[in-house]
Amino acid sequence: MSETVLITGCNRGLGLEFAYQYARDGWCVHACARDLVRAEELLALEARFPDQVQLHTLDINKDGQIKALDRVLGNETIDVLINNAGYYGPKGVGFGNVERALWRQVLETNTLSPLMLTQALFPRIATSRLKTVAFLSSKVGSIGDNRSGGGYYYRSSKTALNQVVKSLSIDLEGAGVKVVALHPGWVQTDMGGNNALITAEESVTALRNLLQQLDLQHSGSFLNHDGSTIDW
């Protein structure tokens, strides 16, 4: 029986690449996106791997859709949950121009919703074989690495997410569930831009290798795609 992975934010970028690589390798892939009608590449992936890929409409900020997803999954267990969906928010916002409502939107998507989804799917993860939860974080969420300031919305959302990961690693240790925060590198995606250093394929390949080697001893870590530990 093949392992099962559930991935959020699969319409493009890293999420789409995760879905492709896992499907290519024979996994059962539950690929989630907010708008499947416009997710042409994801629909093409489903057509290419009809026995591996199942698509789900999921806006992670809507609790009703999270509950609906849980119902649709039936008795399925989830070996690996990849909380990939994220939102940078408006770029170039500096001190003096921070807006409460916009900040809340970024925190909702990057911090609150991944935890709510993990909480809803936890019984499926805890009864699986691999028992792994990954959160796509970012090096800009590292307080120790912050030397340029700014980025209030995105930085704070990822810093808070890292704290969530650390707490989860402690709370779920008894169930044998491994939890990790991952920095994918500066990746050539819509968010990273064309000048980024690595491709989505390179990043996802490296991240999958990390997840494959993850054990409870390293649960709660903040890891770069190259395997190095990032300062909180």
Coordinates of C-alpha atoms in Angstrom, one line a residue:
M1 CA 0.0 0.0 0.0
S2 CA 1.4 3.4 -1.0
E3 CA 1.9 6.3 1.4
T4 CA -0.5 9.2 1.3
V5 CA 0.4 12.9 1.3
L6 CA -1.9 15.9 1.6
I7 CA -0.6 19.2 0.2
T8 CA -2.1 22.7 0.4
G9 CA -1.6 25.5 -2.2
C10 CA -1.0 23.1 -5.1
N11 CA -2.2 25.4 -7.9
R12 CA 1.4 26.6 -8.7
G13 CA 5.0 26.8 -7.5
L14 CA 6.2 24.6 -4.7
G15 CA 2.8 23.0 -4.0
L16 CA 2.4 21.9 -7.6
E17 CA 6.0 20.5 -7.7
F18 CA 5.4 18.6 -4.4
A19 CA 2.2 17.1 -5.9
Y20 CA 4.0 16.2 -9.1
Q21 CA 7.0 14.5 -7.5
Y22 CA 5.0 12.5 -5.0
A23 CA 2.6 11.4 -7.8
R24 CA 5.5 10.4 -10.0
D25 CA 6.9 8.3 -7.2
G26 CA 3.6 6.4 -6.8
W27 CA 2.2 8.1 -3.7
C28 CA -1.5 8.8 -3.1
V29 CA -1.7 12.6 -3.4
H30 CA -4.4 14.8 -2.1
A31 CA -3.7 18.1 -3.8
C32 CA -5.6 21.1 -2.5
A33 CA -6.2 24.5 -4.1
R34 CA -8.6 27.4 -3.5
D35 CA -9.8 27.6 -7.2
L36 CA -9.5 24.3 -9.1
V37 CA -11.2 25.9 -12.2
R38 CA -8.2 28.1 -12.8
A39 CA -5.6 25.6 -11.7
E40 CA -4.9 24.4 -15.2
E41 CA -1.5 22.8 -14.4
L42 CA -2.9 21.0 -11.5
L43 CA -5.8 19.7 -13.6
A44 CA -3.3 18.5 -16.1
L45 CA -1.4 16.7 -13.4
E46 CA -4.5 14.9 -12.3
A47 CA -5.1 13.8 -15.9
R48 CA -1.5 12.6 -16.1
F49 CA -1.7 10.6 -12.9
P50 CA -5.4 9.7 -12.4
D51 CA -4.7 6.8 -10.1
Q52 CA -2.4 8.9 -7.8
V53 CA -3.9 12.4 -7.7
Q54 CA -7.1 13.5 -6.0
L55 CA -8.0 17.2 -6.2
H56 CA -9.8 19.1 -3.4
T57 CA -11.1 22.7 -3.3
L58 CA -9.7 24.2 -0.1
D59 CA -9.4 27.7 1.1
I60 CA -7.5 27.1 4.3
N61 CA -9.0 30.3 5.9
K62 CA -12.5 28.8 5.8
D63 CA -13.3 26.3 8.6
G64 CA -16.3 25.0 6.7
Q65 CA -14.0 23.9 3.8
I66 CA -11.6 22.3 6.2
K67 CA -14.5 20.3 7.8
A68 CA -15.7 19.4 4.3
L69 CA -12.3 18.1 3.3
D70 CA -12.1 16.0 6.4
R71 CA -15.5 14.4 5.6
V72 CA -14.5 13.7 2.0
L73 CA -11.3 11.9 3.1
G74 CA -13.4 9.2 4.7
N75 CA -11.2 6.6 6.4
E76 CA -8.0 7.8 4.7
T77 CA -4.9 8.2 6.8
I78 CA -2.3 10.9 6.0
D79 CA 1.3 9.9 6.2
V80 CA 2.7 13.4 5.4
L81 CA 0.8 16.7 5.7
I82 CA 2.5 19.6 3.9
N83 CA 1.2 23.0 4.9
N84 CA 2.4 24.9 1.9
A85 CA -0.3 27.5 1.2
G86 CA 0.9 31.0 2.1
Y87 CA 0.3 34.7 1.4
Y88 CA 3.1 37.3 1.3
G89 CA 0.7 40.3 1.4
P90 CA 1.4 43.7 -0.2
K91 CA 5.1 44.2 -0.9
G92 CA 7.2 47.3 0.0
V93 CA 5.2 48.1 3.2
G94 CA 7.5 49.9 5.6
F95 CA 7.1 51.4 9.1
G96 CA 4.4 54.1 9.0
N97 CA 2.3 52.3 6.4
V98 CA 1.4 49.2 8.3
E99 CA -2.4 48.4 8.2
R100 CA -4.1 46.2 10.7
A101 CA -6.5 44.5 8.3
L102 CA -3.8 43.6 5.8
W103 CA -1.6 42.2 8.6
R104 CA -4.5 40.1 9.9
Q105 CA -4.9 38.6 6.4
V106 CA -1.3 37.4 6.3
L107 CA -1.4 36.1 9.8
E108 CA -4.6 34.3 9.1
T109 CA -3.2 32.4 6.1
N110 CA 0.3 31.8 7.2
T111 CA -0.1 31.1 11.0
L112 CA -3.6 30.4 12.1
S113 CA -5.0 28.3 9.2
P114 CA -2.1 25.8 9.0
L115 CA -2.6 25.0 12.7
M116 CA -6.3 24.7 12.3
L117 CA -5.9 22.3 9.3
T118 CA -3.4 20.2 11.2
Q119 CA -5.7 20.1 14.2
A120 CA -8.6 18.9 12.1
L121 CA -6.5 16.2 10.3
F122 CA -4.5 15.1 13.3
P123 CA -6.3 11.7 13.9
R124 CA -5.5 10.7 10.3
I125 CA -1.8 11.7 10.8
A126 CA -1.5 10.0 14.2
T127 CA -2.8 6.7 12.8
S128 CA -0.6 6.7 9.7
R129 CA 2.8 5.0 9.2
L130 CA 5.0 8.1 8.7
K131 CA 3.3 10.5 11.0
T132 CA 4.9 13.7 9.6
V133 CA 3.7 17.3 9.4
A134 CA 5.7 19.9 7.5
F135 CA 5.1 23.6 7.6
L136 CA 6.6 25.8 4.8
S137 CA 8.2 28.6 6.7
S138 CA 10.8 31.1 5.6
K139 CA 14.2 32.3 6.7
V140 CA 12.8 35.8 6.9
G141 CA 10.9 34.6 10.0
S142 CA 14.2 34.1 11.8
I143 CA 14.6 36.8 14.4
G144 CA 18.4 36.0 14.6
D145 CA 18.8 36.4 10.9
N146 CA 16.9 39.7 10.6
R147 CA 19.4 42.4 9.6
S148 CA 17.4 44.4 7.2
G149 CA 14.1 45.2 9.1
G150 CA 10.8 45.7 7.4
G151 CA 8.6 42.9 6.1
Y152 CA 6.4 43.3 9.1
Y153 CA 3.5 41.2 7.8
Y154 CA 5.3 38.2 6.3
R155 CA 8.2 38.1 8.8
S156 CA 5.9 38.1 11.8
S157 CA 3.6 35.5 10.4
K158 CA 6.4 33.1 9.8
T159 CA 8.0 33.8 13.2
A160 CA 4.7 33.0 14.8
L161 CA 4.4 29.9 12.6
N162 CA 7.8 28.7 13.9
Q163 CA 6.5 29.0 17.5
V164 CA 3.5 26.9 16.5
V165 CA 5.8 24.2 15.1
K166 CA 7.9 24.1 18.2
S167 CA 4.8 23.8 20.5
L168 CA 3.3 21.1 18.2
S169 CA 6.5 19.1 18.3
I170 CA 6.2 18.9 22.1
D171 CA 2.5 18.3 22.2
L172 CA 2.5 15.6 19.6
E173 CA 5.6 13.8 20.6
G174 CA 3.6 11.2 22.7
A175 CA 1.7 10.3 19.5
G176 CA 4.9 9.8 17.6
V177 CA 4.1 12.6 15.2
K178 CA 7.1 14.5 13.8
V179 CA 6.7 18.3 13.1
V180 CA 9.1 20.5 11.3
A181 CA 9.4 24.1 9.8
L182 CA 11.1 24.2 6.5
H183 CA 12.8 27.0 4.6
P184 CA 12.6 26.1 0.9
G185 CA 15.4 28.5 -0.2
W186 CA 15.1 31.4 -2.5
V187 CA 13.0 29.7 -5.2
Q188 CA 12.0 30.7 -8.7
T189 CA 8.3 31.0 -8.1
D190 CA 5.8 33.8 -8.4
M191 CA 6.7 34.9 -4.9
G192 CA 10.5 34.4 -5.3
G193 CA 10.8 35.9 -8.7
N194 CA 13.0 35.0 -11.7
N195 CA 16.2 36.1 -10.1
A196 CA 15.9 33.5 -7.3
L197 CA 18.7 31.0 -6.8
I198 CA 17.1 27.6 -7.2
T199 CA 14.2 26.0 -9.1
A200 CA 11.1 24.6 -7.6
E201 CA 12.3 21.1 -8.6
E202 CA 15.6 21.5 -6.8
S203 CA 13.9 22.9 -3.7
V204 CA 11.2 20.2 -3.5
T205 CA 13.7 17.4 -4.1
A206 CA 15.8 18.6 -1.2
L207 CA 12.8 19.1 1.1
R208 CA 11.5 15.7 0.3
N209 CA 14.8 14.2 1.2
L210 CA 14.7 16.0 4.5
L211 CA 11.3 14.7 5.3
Q212 CA 12.2 11.2 4.4
Q213 CA 15.1 11.3 7.0
L214 CA 13.2 13.2 9.7
D215 CA 12.9 11.5 13.1
L216 CA 11.5 12.5 16.5
Q217 CA 14.9 13.7 17.6
H218 CA 14.8 16.4 15.0
S219 CA 11.1 17.2 15.4
G220 CA 10.5 20.9 16.2
S221 CA 13.5 22.0 14.1
F222 CA 13.7 25.0 11.7
L223 CA 15.6 23.6 8.7
N224 CA 17.0 25.0 5.6
H225 CA 16.4 23.1 2.4
D226 CA 20.1 22.0 2.5
G227 CA 19.6 20.4 5.9
S228 CA 21.2 23.0 8.0
T229 CA 19.5 24.4 11.1
I230 CA 18.3 28.0 11.0
D231 CA 18.5 30.2 14.1
W232 CA 15.0 31.0 15.6

